[in-house]
Amino acid sequence: MKKHLLRIADLTKDEILAILDRAEELRQGSKPRRFPGTILGLLFFQASTRTRIGFHSAIARLGGTGITIEKTKYQPGMTHPESLEDTLRSIVHYCDAFVLRHPENDSIDRAARVLTGVPLLNAGNGLDEHPTQALIDLFAIRSWHHRLEGLRIGFVGDLARSRSTHSLLQALHYFPPAELRLMHPASAAAPPNILSSQLTDTLRTESDLRVQHLDVLYVAGFSQGDEAPHYDTAARQRFRLTTQVLPRLSGRCLILDPLPRIDEIDPLVDRSPNAYYFLQSTAGRFVRSAILELQLGMPSQTISCSS
Ligand code: CP
């Protein structure tokens, strides 16, 4: 395993399976490895609930401590806040590993260039990737279906701007689906370069919500805010999962959503036995502990840098 986890492609298939297997052991009551005195730097320059609390909780369960930073330093007289690089150069030796979330796509590679001696985990870089979320998603899929390959998997929403979708689609390169169904407005397609030939061979695109025969429905939703493209109510409704859609869903279909929910799933759907998104989120604690165990447990002489 590489020192940094910057993108899902940093992991081999065997490494992904090792993380999922260890997470399953932890879920079944195995005692976490102990890393007493270990300090994890939680660098969250963009809002987070699940990922931030998840890693903070995970390091505490492993006997370590988390330190959170949300802003780089700014004071009167500075034209800009302190740069990410200067901030990291200053604190690199205060922590044994770092987790970074940042609104800019290039932030994770910039951080990796500075943090050469310390493991770095990507917790979401702009619109690019969210690899630890993809591991949580794979864990949820395997928990429900007891396999990862040969499933009919649908993604719905703004797939151009969903970093969780980007990482999961790339992870599926290792676990080719029987069908990959991408449902989105014309302007919200996933970047074509992240779809490997294993995926394009089974790809079907839809301009509305077609959920029949799916084994997994991944509801990516539509971002809101000044920088997100505006999708009017009619467009959002066209891709919204409501109780009216549920009868068209297979009884075996797992409904996932990386959360937070905006309006992509009607809260009434939460009562469906197929609605797994809150279990997906809570089971993330085992996956995050497994990731930290592996990253922190590597002997320093065997780790290689991915950047
Ligand atoms: N799924 C996810 O990344 O949630 P947060 O933004 O709350 O971390």
XYZ file of C-alpha atoms and ligand atoms in Angstrom:
315
model
C 0.000 0.000 0.000
C 1.302 3.466 -0.861
C 1.988 5.998 1.803
C -0.677 8.413 0.613
C -4.261 7.661 -0.369
C -4.908 10.520 -2.779
C -7.225 8.793 -5.222
C -8.849 5.403 -5.537
C -6.300 4.379 -8.191
C -3.639 4.472 -5.438
C -5.136 1.200 -4.208
C -4.903 -2.203 -5.851
C -7.897 -4.518 -5.893
C -6.258 -6.661 -3.194
C -5.684 -3.596 -1.008
C -9.325 -2.561 -1.356
C -10.428 -6.070 -0.405
C -8.026 -6.080 2.561
C -9.591 -2.832 3.853
C -13.121 -4.216 3.412
C -12.176 -7.506 5.087
C -10.602 -5.715 8.047
C -13.622 -3.405 8.334
C -15.837 -6.499 8.442
C -13.688 -7.995 11.207
C -14.041 -4.767 13.180
C -17.799 -4.780 12.660
C -17.922 -8.321 14.004
C -16.158 -7.257 17.192
C -12.463 -7.648 16.472
C -10.425 -5.302 18.677
C -8.871 -2.364 16.791
C -5.083 -2.166 16.675
C -3.702 0.380 19.127
C -1.675 3.426 18.139
C -1.351 5.212 21.494
C -0.037 8.740 21.241
C -0.616 8.941 17.482
C -1.835 12.341 16.305
C -4.047 12.663 13.230
C -4.273 16.115 11.625
C -7.834 16.723 10.435
C -7.518 19.467 7.812
C -11.072 20.376 6.864
C -11.088 23.523 4.740
C -14.579 22.622 3.493
C -17.576 21.605 5.595
C -17.982 17.978 6.606
C -19.945 16.032 9.167
C -19.502 12.337 8.371
C -15.912 12.300 7.156
C -14.566 14.629 9.796
C -16.324 13.039 12.770
C -15.685 9.613 11.258
C -11.904 10.002 11.161
C -11.821 11.799 14.510
C -13.764 8.952 16.092
C -11.616 6.338 14.323
C -8.314 7.725 15.599
C -9.756 7.927 19.115
C -10.816 4.256 18.928
C -7.263 3.393 17.887
C -5.909 5.128 20.976
C -4.759 8.311 19.250
C -5.841 11.926 19.108
C -7.186 14.210 16.381
C -6.326 17.871 15.856
C -8.674 19.824 13.596
C -7.866 22.861 11.440
C -10.610 24.553 9.444
C -8.956 27.739 8.166
C -5.516 28.876 7.204
C -4.234 31.905 9.097
C -5.347 35.376 8.046
C -4.658 38.605 9.867
C -4.812 42.305 8.953
C -1.966 43.270 6.655
C -1.985 39.958 4.792
C -3.337 40.257 1.250
C -4.431 36.597 1.321
C -4.749 33.942 4.002
C -1.575 31.891 4.515
C -1.150 29.387 1.687
C -2.008 25.723 2.125
C 1.631 24.851 1.465
C 3.028 27.232 4.106
C 0.472 25.988 6.609
C 1.411 22.356 6.005
C 5.156 23.058 6.043
C 4.676 24.613 9.473
C 2.689 21.767 11.013
C 3.987 18.689 9.189
C 5.918 17.397 12.183
C 3.095 17.952 14.652
C 1.082 15.003 13.327
C 1.698 11.374 12.349
C -0.830 11.431 9.478
C -3.172 13.929 7.860
C -6.680 13.847 6.408
C -7.443 16.687 3.979
C -10.704 18.052 2.603
C -10.398 21.121 0.424
C -12.598 22.868 -2.162
C -9.891 22.936 -4.868
C -9.172 19.965 -7.136
C -5.390 20.438 -7.098
C -5.182 20.795 -3.296
C -4.478 17.131 -2.639
C -1.468 16.964 -4.947
C -0.163 20.273 -3.595
C -0.475 18.921 -0.057
C 1.209 15.628 -0.989
C 4.210 17.499 -2.369
C 4.705 19.141 1.031
C 3.806 16.160 3.238
C 6.485 13.872 1.832
C 7.243 12.085 5.082
C 3.760 11.716 6.524
C 0.730 9.727 5.235
C -2.037 11.833 3.674
C -5.624 10.711 3.099
C -7.881 12.516 0.641
C -11.251 13.313 2.257
C -12.565 15.130 -0.836
C -10.682 17.465 -3.194
C -12.973 19.876 -5.015
C -15.086 18.087 -7.598
C -12.468 15.437 -8.223
C -12.404 12.467 -5.832
C -13.481 11.163 -2.432
C -11.733 7.787 -2.228
C -12.516 6.905 1.389
C -16.228 7.443 0.673
C -15.920 4.980 -2.220
C -14.485 2.389 0.184
C -17.462 2.944 2.476
C -19.791 2.551 -0.511
C -18.116 -0.717 -1.547
C -18.409 -1.957 2.034
C -22.140 -1.203 1.984
C -22.604 -2.951 -1.371
C -20.719 -6.054 -0.273
C -22.551 -6.165 3.057
C -25.899 -6.217 1.228
C -25.117 -8.331 -1.841
C -22.169 -10.418 -0.494
C -20.269 -9.648 -3.702
C -19.066 -6.674 -5.682
C -18.789 -7.943 -9.254
C -21.532 -8.628 -11.775
C -24.139 -6.299 -10.254
C -26.493 -3.908 -12.048
C -25.521 -0.529 -10.650
C -27.228 2.797 -11.350
C -26.002 6.304 -10.523
C -28.370 9.278 -10.573
C -27.829 13.028 -10.213
C -25.140 15.514 -11.131
C -22.473 12.968 -11.996
C -20.185 15.677 -13.371
C -19.744 17.229 -9.937
C -20.144 14.296 -7.538
C -16.644 13.414 -6.289
C -18.007 10.387 -4.439
C -19.408 9.102 -7.732
C -16.069 9.689 -9.476
C -14.177 7.586 -6.925
C -16.757 4.807 -6.842
C -16.912 4.596 -10.640
C -13.142 4.210 -10.725
C -13.242 1.577 -7.980
C -15.739 -0.393 -10.078
C -12.953 -0.841 -12.616
C -11.818 -3.662 -10.283
C -15.336 -5.059 -9.851
C -16.989 -4.842 -13.275
C -20.778 -4.540 -13.075
C -23.178 -6.526 -15.261
C -24.724 -3.182 -16.138
C -23.723 0.391 -15.369
C -26.645 2.809 -15.752
C -25.887 6.540 -15.548
C -28.967 8.763 -15.158
C -28.430 12.514 -15.384
C -29.286 15.724 -17.255
C -27.289 16.184 -20.457
C -25.008 18.748 -18.805
C -24.213 16.514 -15.805
C -22.409 13.496 -17.308
C -19.506 11.873 -15.449
C -16.094 12.783 -16.927
C -15.559 10.166 -19.680
C -11.892 9.654 -18.763
C -12.846 7.982 -15.451
C -14.841 5.229 -17.174
C -12.575 2.280 -17.944
C -13.372 -0.117 -20.781
C -14.703 -2.605 -18.192
C -17.399 -0.020 -17.490
C -18.093 1.344 -20.965
C -18.772 -2.206 -22.209
C -21.874 -2.371 -20.007
C -22.770 1.336 -19.960
C -26.295 2.611 -20.497
C -27.142 6.307 -20.136
C -30.611 7.649 -19.353
C -32.002 11.173 -19.315
C -34.465 10.340 -16.534
C -34.826 7.979 -13.573
C -35.040 4.351 -14.807
C -34.628 2.089 -11.797
C -35.985 -1.239 -13.032
C -33.832 -4.357 -12.416
C -31.075 -2.504 -10.548
C -29.133 -4.172 -7.707
C -27.738 -0.844 -6.467
C -29.103 2.684 -6.898
C -26.512 5.316 -5.976
C -28.291 8.646 -5.499
C -25.624 11.312 -5.943
C -28.062 14.238 -5.915
C -27.559 17.770 -7.141
C -25.349 20.287 -5.363
C -26.717 23.686 -4.497
C -24.948 26.958 -3.978
C -23.394 29.801 -5.911
C -20.885 27.674 -7.796
C -23.219 24.784 -8.608
C -25.172 24.878 -11.863
C -28.841 25.642 -11.420
C -31.238 22.786 -12.068
C -34.842 23.936 -11.899
C -37.491 22.190 -9.851
C -38.723 20.184 -12.841
C -35.231 18.819 -13.554
C -34.613 17.944 -9.912
C -38.025 16.276 -9.694
C -37.261 14.187 -12.785
C -34.358 12.510 -10.967
C -35.798 12.537 -7.441
C -36.348 9.267 -5.595
C -39.883 9.329 -4.208
C -42.250 6.712 -2.868
C -43.945 6.730 -6.294
C -40.721 5.345 -7.782
C -40.263 2.589 -5.170
C -42.694 0.059 -6.757
C -40.479 0.039 -9.864
C -37.439 -0.893 -7.773
C -36.347 -4.516 -7.462
C -36.782 -5.980 -3.953
C -33.029 -6.649 -3.854
C -32.033 -3.082 -4.823
C -29.778 -1.296 -2.342
C -30.368 2.469 -2.165
C -27.206 4.413 -1.338
C -26.543 8.143 -0.933
C -23.189 9.528 0.267
C -25.127 12.274 2.096
C -25.790 14.985 3.084
C -29.242 14.828 1.542
C -30.507 17.964 -0.131
C -33.708 17.011 -1.912
C -32.677 13.985 -3.999
C -34.530 11.446 -1.815
C -37.964 12.042 -0.307
C -37.645 11.427 3.465
C -40.649 9.051 3.169
C -38.317 6.704 1.252
C -36.305 6.293 4.478
C -38.935 3.788 5.658
C -38.180 1.462 2.741
C -36.195 -1.670 3.718
C -33.983 -0.900 0.713
C -32.986 2.522 2.079
C -29.468 1.858 3.359
C -27.902 5.330 3.352
C -27.837 5.911 7.106
C -26.462 2.406 7.727
C -23.948 3.110 4.942
C -22.876 6.211 6.825
C -22.670 4.649 10.285
C -20.794 1.574 8.998
C -18.213 4.046 7.734
C -16.663 3.968 11.200
C -15.333 0.453 10.608
C -13.979 1.349 7.192
C -12.229 4.478 8.474
C -10.681 2.515 11.354
C -9.471 -0.128 8.886
C -7.950 2.545 6.629
C -6.126 4.187 9.537
C -4.873 0.843 10.862
C -3.339 0.055 7.499
C -1.901 3.527 6.887
C -0.481 3.953 10.379
C 0.669 0.353 10.704
C 2.940 0.283 7.676
C 6.616 -0.002 8.580
C 8.187 3.239 7.380
C 10.916 1.458 5.404
C 8.386 -0.336 3.165
C 6.160 2.573 2.245
C 6.531 4.249 -1.118
C 5.302 7.689 -2.022
C 2.554 7.978 -4.642
C 3.322 11.510 -5.655
N -20.314 11.760 2.601
C -19.589 12.802 3.073
O -18.457 13.059 2.624
O -20.201 13.507 4.059
P -19.589 14.801 4.759
O -19.536 15.885 3.696
O -20.510 15.158 5.867
O -18.213 14.465 5.218
